[in-house]
């Protein structure tokens, strides 16, 4: 079975306190990878979620070389699938490229956000909670 990674990012203000979440599903097991930053943007958190999920797989399941990534960020998915020009967050694009090339195959899938998709809804809630934690740290 292929690994599935569902991701979402959130920021309270753009920029503002932000959080991210990656839900990694593998053979019936689910792992939540999460974090945040005190001053960031929504797009950075969307990217951080994907990067964190992929890094988690490379560290914890090094024999797994294929996965499916699901994100509600059309910008990121289309940049990866259609070669849209990368204009911002070049530091994160570099990290994403570094980790994604450790896989033999990744399918990049856009899913509509806030549309009742179970894992996207869960990732959104966790990302928002992580953003709230960052806000409280101030």
Coordinates of N, CA and C in Angstrom, one line a residue:
X1 N 0.9 -1.2 0.0 CA 0.0 0.0 0.0 C 0.9 1.2 0.0
X2 N 0.5 2.2 -0.8 CA 1.2 3.4 -0.9 C 0.9 4.3 0.3
X3 N 1.9 5.1 0.7 CA 1.7 6.1 1.8 C 0.9 7.3 1.3
X4 N 0.0 7.8 2.1 CA -0.8 9.0 1.8 C -0.4 10.0 2.8
X5 N -0.2 11.3 2.3 CA 0.1 12.4 3.2 C -0.9 13.5 2.9
X6 N -1.7 13.9 3.9 CA -2.7 14.9 3.8 C -2.2 16.1 4.5
X7 N -2.2 17.3 3.9 CA -1.5 18.5 4.5 C -2.4 19.7 4.5
X8 N -2.1 20.6 5.4 CA -2.7 21.9 5.4 C -1.9 22.9 6.2
X9 N -2.0 24.1 5.9 CA -1.3 25.2 6.6 C -2.2 26.3 6.9
X10 N -1.9 27.1 8.0 CA -2.8 28.1 8.4 C -2.0 29.3 8.9
X11 N -2.5 30.5 8.7 CA -1.8 31.6 9.4 C -2.9 32.6 9.9
X12 N -2.7 33.2 11.0 CA -3.6 34.2 11.6 C -3.1 35.5 11.2
X13 N -3.5 36.0 10.1 CA -3.0 37.2 9.5 C -2.0 36.6 8.4
X14 N -1.7 37.5 7.4 CA -0.9 37.0 6.4 C 0.1 38.1 6.0
X15 N 1.2 38.3 6.7 CA 1.8 37.3 7.7 C 1.2 37.5 9.1
X16 N 1.5 36.4 9.9 CA 1.1 36.3 11.3 C 1.5 35.0 11.9
X17 N 1.0 34.7 13.0 CA 1.3 33.4 13.6 C 0.8 32.3 12.7
X18 N 1.6 31.2 12.5 CA 1.1 30.2 11.6 C 1.3 28.8 12.1
X19 N 0.6 27.8 11.6 CA 0.8 26.4 11.9 C 0.6 25.5 10.7
X20 N 1.1 24.3 10.8 CA 0.9 23.4 9.7 C 0.7 22.0 10.3
X21 N 0.2 21.1 9.4 CA -0.1 19.7 9.8 C 0.0 18.8 8.6
X22 N 0.7 17.7 8.8 CA 0.7 16.6 7.8 C 0.2 15.4 8.5
X23 N -0.8 14.7 7.9 CA -1.3 13.5 8.3 C -0.7 12.4 7.4
X24 N 0.1 11.5 8.0 CA 0.7 10.4 7.2 C 0.0 9.2 7.5
X25 N -0.5 8.5 6.5 CA -1.2 7.2 6.6 C -0.4 6.2 5.9
X26 N -0.2 5.1 6.7 CA 0.6 4.0 6.1 C 0.1 2.7 6.7
X27 N -0.4 1.8 5.9 CA -0.8 0.5 6.3 C -1.7 0.5 7.6
X28 N -2.6 1.4 7.6 CA -3.6 1.5 8.7 C -3.1 2.3 9.8
X29 N -1.9 2.7 9.9 CA -1.4 3.6 10.9 C -1.4 5.0 10.5
X30 N -1.7 5.9 11.4 CA -1.8 7.3 11.1 C -0.9 8.1 12.1
X31 N -0.1 9.0 11.5 CA 0.8 9.8 12.3 C 0.6 11.3 12.0
X32 N 0.5 12.1 13.0 CA 0.3 13.5 12.7 C 1.7 14.3 13.0
X33 N 2.1 15.0 12.0 CA 3.3 15.8 12.1 C 2.9 17.2 12.1
X34 N 3.3 18.0 13.0 CA 2.7 19.4 13.1 C 3.8 20.4 13.7
X35 N 3.5 21.6 13.5 CA 4.4 22.7 14.0 C 3.9 24.0 13.6
X36 N 4.7 25.0 13.9 CA 4.3 26.4 13.5 C 5.5 27.4 13.6
X37 N 5.2 28.6 13.3 CA 6.1 29.7 13.3 C 5.4 30.9 13.8
X38 N 6.1 31.8 14.5 CA 5.5 33.0 15.1 C 5.1 34.1 14.1
X39 N 5.8 34.1 13.0 CA 5.5 35.2 12.0 C 5.7 34.6 10.6
X40 N 4.7 34.3 9.9 CA 4.8 33.6 8.6 C 3.6 33.8 7.8
X41 N 3.5 33.2 6.6 CA 2.3 33.3 5.7 C 1.6 32.0 5.6
X42 N 0.4 32.0 5.0 CA -0.3 30.8 4.8 C 0.4 29.9 3.8
X43 N 1.0 30.5 2.7 CA 1.7 29.7 1.7 C 2.9 29.0 2.3
X44 N 3.6 29.7 3.2 CA 4.8 29.1 3.8 C 4.4 27.9 4.7
X45 N 3.2 28.0 5.3 CA 2.8 26.9 6.2 C 2.3 25.8 5.4
X46 N 1.6 26.1 4.2 CA 1.2 25.0 3.3 C 2.4 24.2 2.8
X47 N 3.5 24.9 2.5 CA 4.7 24.2 2.0 C 5.4 23.5 3.2
X48 N 5.4 24.1 4.4 CA 6.0 23.5 5.5 C 5.3 22.1 5.9
X49 N 4.0 22.1 5.7 CA 3.3 20.8 5.9 C 3.7 19.7 5.0
X50 N 3.8 20.0 3.7 CA 4.3 19.0 2.8 C 5.7 18.6 3.1
X51 N 6.6 19.5 3.3 CA 8.0 19.2 3.6 C 8.1 18.3 4.9
X52 N 7.4 18.7 5.9 CA 7.4 17.9 7.2 C 6.9 16.5 7.0
X53 N 5.8 16.4 6.2 CA 5.3 15.0 6.0 C 6.3 14.2 5.2
X54 N 6.9 14.7 4.2 CA 7.8 13.9 3.4 C 9.1 13.6 4.2
X55 N 9.6 14.6 4.9 CA 10.8 14.3 5.8 C 10.5 13.2 6.8
X56 N 9.2 13.2 7.4 CA 8.9 12.2 8.4 C 9.0 10.8 7.7
X57 N 8.5 10.7 6.5 CA 8.5 9.4 5.8 C 9.9 9.0 5.6
X58 N 10.8 9.9 5.1 CA 12.2 9.5 4.8 C 12.9 9.1 6.1
X59 N 12.6 9.7 7.2 CA 13.3 9.4 8.5 C 12.7 8.1 9.1
X60 N 11.4 7.9 9.1 CA 10.7 6.8 9.8 C 10.4 5.6 8.9
X61 N 10.3 5.8 7.7 CA 9.9 4.7 6.7 C 10.9 4.8 5.5
X62 N 12.2 4.6 5.8 CA 13.1 4.9 4.7 C 13.0 3.9 3.5
X63 N 12.4 2.8 3.7 CA 12.2 1.8 2.6 C 11.0 2.2 1.7
X64 N 10.2 3.2 2.1 CA 9.1 3.6 1.3 C 9.5 4.7 0.3
X65 N 9.3 4.4 -1.0 CA 9.8 5.3 -2.0 C 8.8 5.9 -2.9
X66 N 7.5 5.6 -2.6 CA 6.4 6.2 -3.3 C 5.4 6.7 -2.3
X67 N 4.7 7.7 -2.7 CA 3.6 8.2 -1.8 C 2.7 9.1 -2.6
X68 N 1.6 9.4 -2.0 CA 0.6 10.4 -2.6 C 0.4 11.5 -1.6
X69 N 0.6 12.7 -2.1 CA 0.5 13.9 -1.3 C -0.8 14.6 -1.7
X70 N -1.6 15.0 -0.7 CA -2.9 15.7 -0.9 C -2.8 17.1 -0.2
X71 N -3.1 18.1 -1.0 CA -3.0 19.5 -0.5 C -4.2 20.3 -1.0
X72 N -4.7 21.3 -0.3 CA -5.7 22.2 -0.8 C -5.0 23.4 -1.4
X73 N -3.7 23.4 -1.5 CA -3.0 24.6 -2.1 C -2.8 24.3 -3.6
X74 N -3.6 24.9 -4.4 CA -3.5 24.8 -5.8 C -2.2 25.3 -6.3
X75 N -1.7 26.4 -5.7 CA -0.5 27.0 -6.1 C 0.7 26.0 -6.0
X76 N 0.8 25.3 -4.9 CA 1.9 24.4 -4.7 C 1.7 23.2 -5.7
X77 N 0.5 22.6 -5.7 CA 0.3 21.4 -6.5 C 0.5 21.7 -8.0
X78 N 0.0 22.9 -8.5 CA 0.2 23.2 -9.9 C 1.7 23.6 -10.2
X79 N 2.4 24.2 -9.2 CA 3.8 24.4 -9.4 C 4.6 23.1 -9.6
X80 N 4.2 22.1 -8.9 CA 4.9 20.8 -9.0 C 4.4 20.0 -10.2
X81 N 3.2 20.1 -10.6 CA 2.6 19.3 -11.7 C 2.8 20.0 -13.0
X82 N 2.6 21.3 -13.0 CA 2.5 22.0 -14.3 C 3.7 23.0 -14.5
X83 N 4.6 23.0 -13.5 CA 5.8 23.8 -13.7 C 5.5 25.3 -13.5
X84 N 4.5 25.7 -12.8 CA 4.2 27.1 -12.5 C 5.5 27.8 -12.0
X85 N 5.8 29.0 -12.3 CA 7.0 29.7 -11.9 C 7.0 29.9 -10.4
X86 N 8.1 29.6 -9.8 CA 8.3 29.8 -8.3 C 8.8 31.2 -8.1
X87 N 8.0 32.0 -7.5 CA 8.4 33.4 -7.3 C 8.8 33.8 -5.9
X88 N 8.2 33.1 -4.9 CA 8.4 33.4 -3.5 C 8.7 32.1 -2.7
X89 N 9.2 32.3 -1.5 CA 9.5 31.1 -0.6 C 10.5 30.2 -1.2
X90 N 11.5 30.8 -1.9 CA 12.5 29.9 -2.6 C 13.3 29.0 -1.6
X91 N 13.4 29.5 -0.4 CA 14.1 28.6 0.6 C 13.3 27.4 0.9
X92 N 12.0 27.5 0.9 CA 11.2 26.3 1.1 C 11.1 25.4 -0.1
X93 N 11.1 26.0 -1.3 CA 11.1 25.3 -2.5 C 12.4 24.4 -2.6
X94 N 13.5 25.0 -2.1 CA 14.8 24.2 -2.1 C 14.6 23.0 -1.2
X95 N 14.1 23.2 0.0 CA 13.9 22.1 1.0 C 12.9 21.1 0.4
X96 N 11.9 21.5 -0.3 CA 10.9 20.6 -0.9 C 11.6 19.8 -2.0
X97 N 12.4 20.4 -2.8 CA 13.0 19.7 -3.9 C 14.0 18.6 -3.3
X98 N 14.7 19.0 -2.2 CA 15.7 18.1 -1.6 C 15.0 16.8 -1.1
X99 N 13.9 17.0 -0.4 CA 13.2 15.8 0.1 C 12.5 15.0 -0.9
X100 N 11.8 15.7 -1.9 CA 11.0 15.0 -2.8 C 11.9 14.1 -3.8
X101 N 13.1 14.5 -4.0 CA 14.0 13.7 -4.9 C 14.5 12.4 -4.2
X102 N 14.2 12.2 -2.9 CA 14.5 11.0 -2.2 C 13.5 9.9 -2.5
X103 N 12.4 10.3 -3.2 CA 11.3 9.3 -3.5 C 11.5 9.0 -5.0
X104 N 11.0 7.7 -5.3 CA 11.0 7.3 -6.7 C 9.8 7.9 -7.4
X105 N 8.7 8.0 -6.7 CA 7.4 8.6 -7.3 C 6.6 9.2 -6.2
X106 N 6.1 10.4 -6.5 CA 5.1 11.1 -5.7 C 4.0 11.6 -6.6
X107 N 2.8 11.2 -6.2 CA 1.7 11.8 -7.0 C 1.2 13.0 -6.2
X108 N 1.0 14.1 -6.9 CA 0.6 15.4 -6.3 C -0.9 15.6 -6.6
X109 N -1.7 15.7 -5.5 CA -3.1 15.8 -5.7 C -3.7 17.0 -5.0
X110 N -4.5 17.8 -5.7 CA -5.2 18.9 -5.1 C -6.5 18.4 -4.7
X111 N -6.9 18.8 -3.5 CA -8.2 18.6 -3.0 C -8.8 19.9 -2.5
X112 N -10.1 20.1 -2.7 CA -10.8 21.3 -2.3 C -10.8 21.4 -0.8
X113 N -10.3 22.6 -0.3 CA -10.4 22.8 1.1 C -11.7 23.1 1.6
X114 N -12.0 22.9 2.8 CA -13.3 23.2 3.5 C -14.5 22.6 2.7
X115 N -14.3 21.4 2.2 CA -15.3 20.8 1.5 C -15.7 19.4 2.1
X116 N -15.4 19.2 3.3 CA -15.9 18.0 4.0 C -15.0 16.8 3.8
X117 N -13.8 17.0 3.3 CA -12.8 15.9 3.2 C -12.3 15.6 4.5
X118 N -12.4 14.4 5.0 CA -12.1 14.1 6.4 C -10.7 14.4 6.8
X119 N -9.7 14.0 6.1 CA -8.3 14.2 6.5 C -7.9 15.7 6.3
X120 N -8.5 16.4 5.3 CA -8.2 17.8 5.1 C -8.8 18.6 6.2
X121 N -10.0 18.2 6.6 CA -10.6 18.9 7.8 C -9.8 18.7 9.0
X122 N -9.3 17.5 9.3 CA -8.5 17.3 10.4 C -7.2 18.0 10.4
X123 N -6.5 18.0 9.2 CA -5.3 18.8 9.1 C -5.5 20.2 9.3
X124 N -6.6 20.8 8.8 CA -6.9 22.2 9.0 C -7.1 22.5 10.4
X125 N -7.8 21.7 11.2 CA -8.0 22.0 12.6 C -6.7 21.9 13.4
X126 N -5.8 21.0 13.1 CA -4.5 20.9 13.8 C -3.7 22.1 13.4
X127 N -3.6 22.5 12.1 CA -2.8 23.6 11.7 C -3.3 24.9 12.4
X128 N -4.6 25.1 12.5 CA -5.1 26.2 13.2 C -4.8 26.2 14.6
X129 N -4.8 25.1 15.3 CA -4.4 25.0 16.7 C -2.9 25.3 16.9
X130 N -2.1 24.9 15.9 CA -0.7 25.2 16.0 C -0.5 26.7 15.8
X131 N -1.2 27.3 14.9 CA -1.1 28.8 14.8 C -1.5 29.5 16.0
X132 N -2.6 29.0 16.7 CA -3.0 29.6 17.9 C -2.0 29.5 19.0
X133 N -1.3 28.3 19.1 CA -0.2 28.2 20.0 C 0.9 29.2 19.8
X134 N 1.2 29.5 18.5 CA 2.2 30.5 18.2 C 1.8 31.9 18.6
X135 N 0.5 32.2 18.5 CA 0.0 33.5 18.8 C 0.1 33.6 20.4
X136 N -0.2 32.6 21.1 CA -0.1 32.7 22.6 C 1.3 32.8 23.1
X137 N 2.3 32.4 22.3 CA 3.7 32.5 22.7 C 4.2 34.0 22.7
X138 N 3.5 34.8 22.0 CA 3.9 36.2 21.9 C 3.9 37.0 23.2

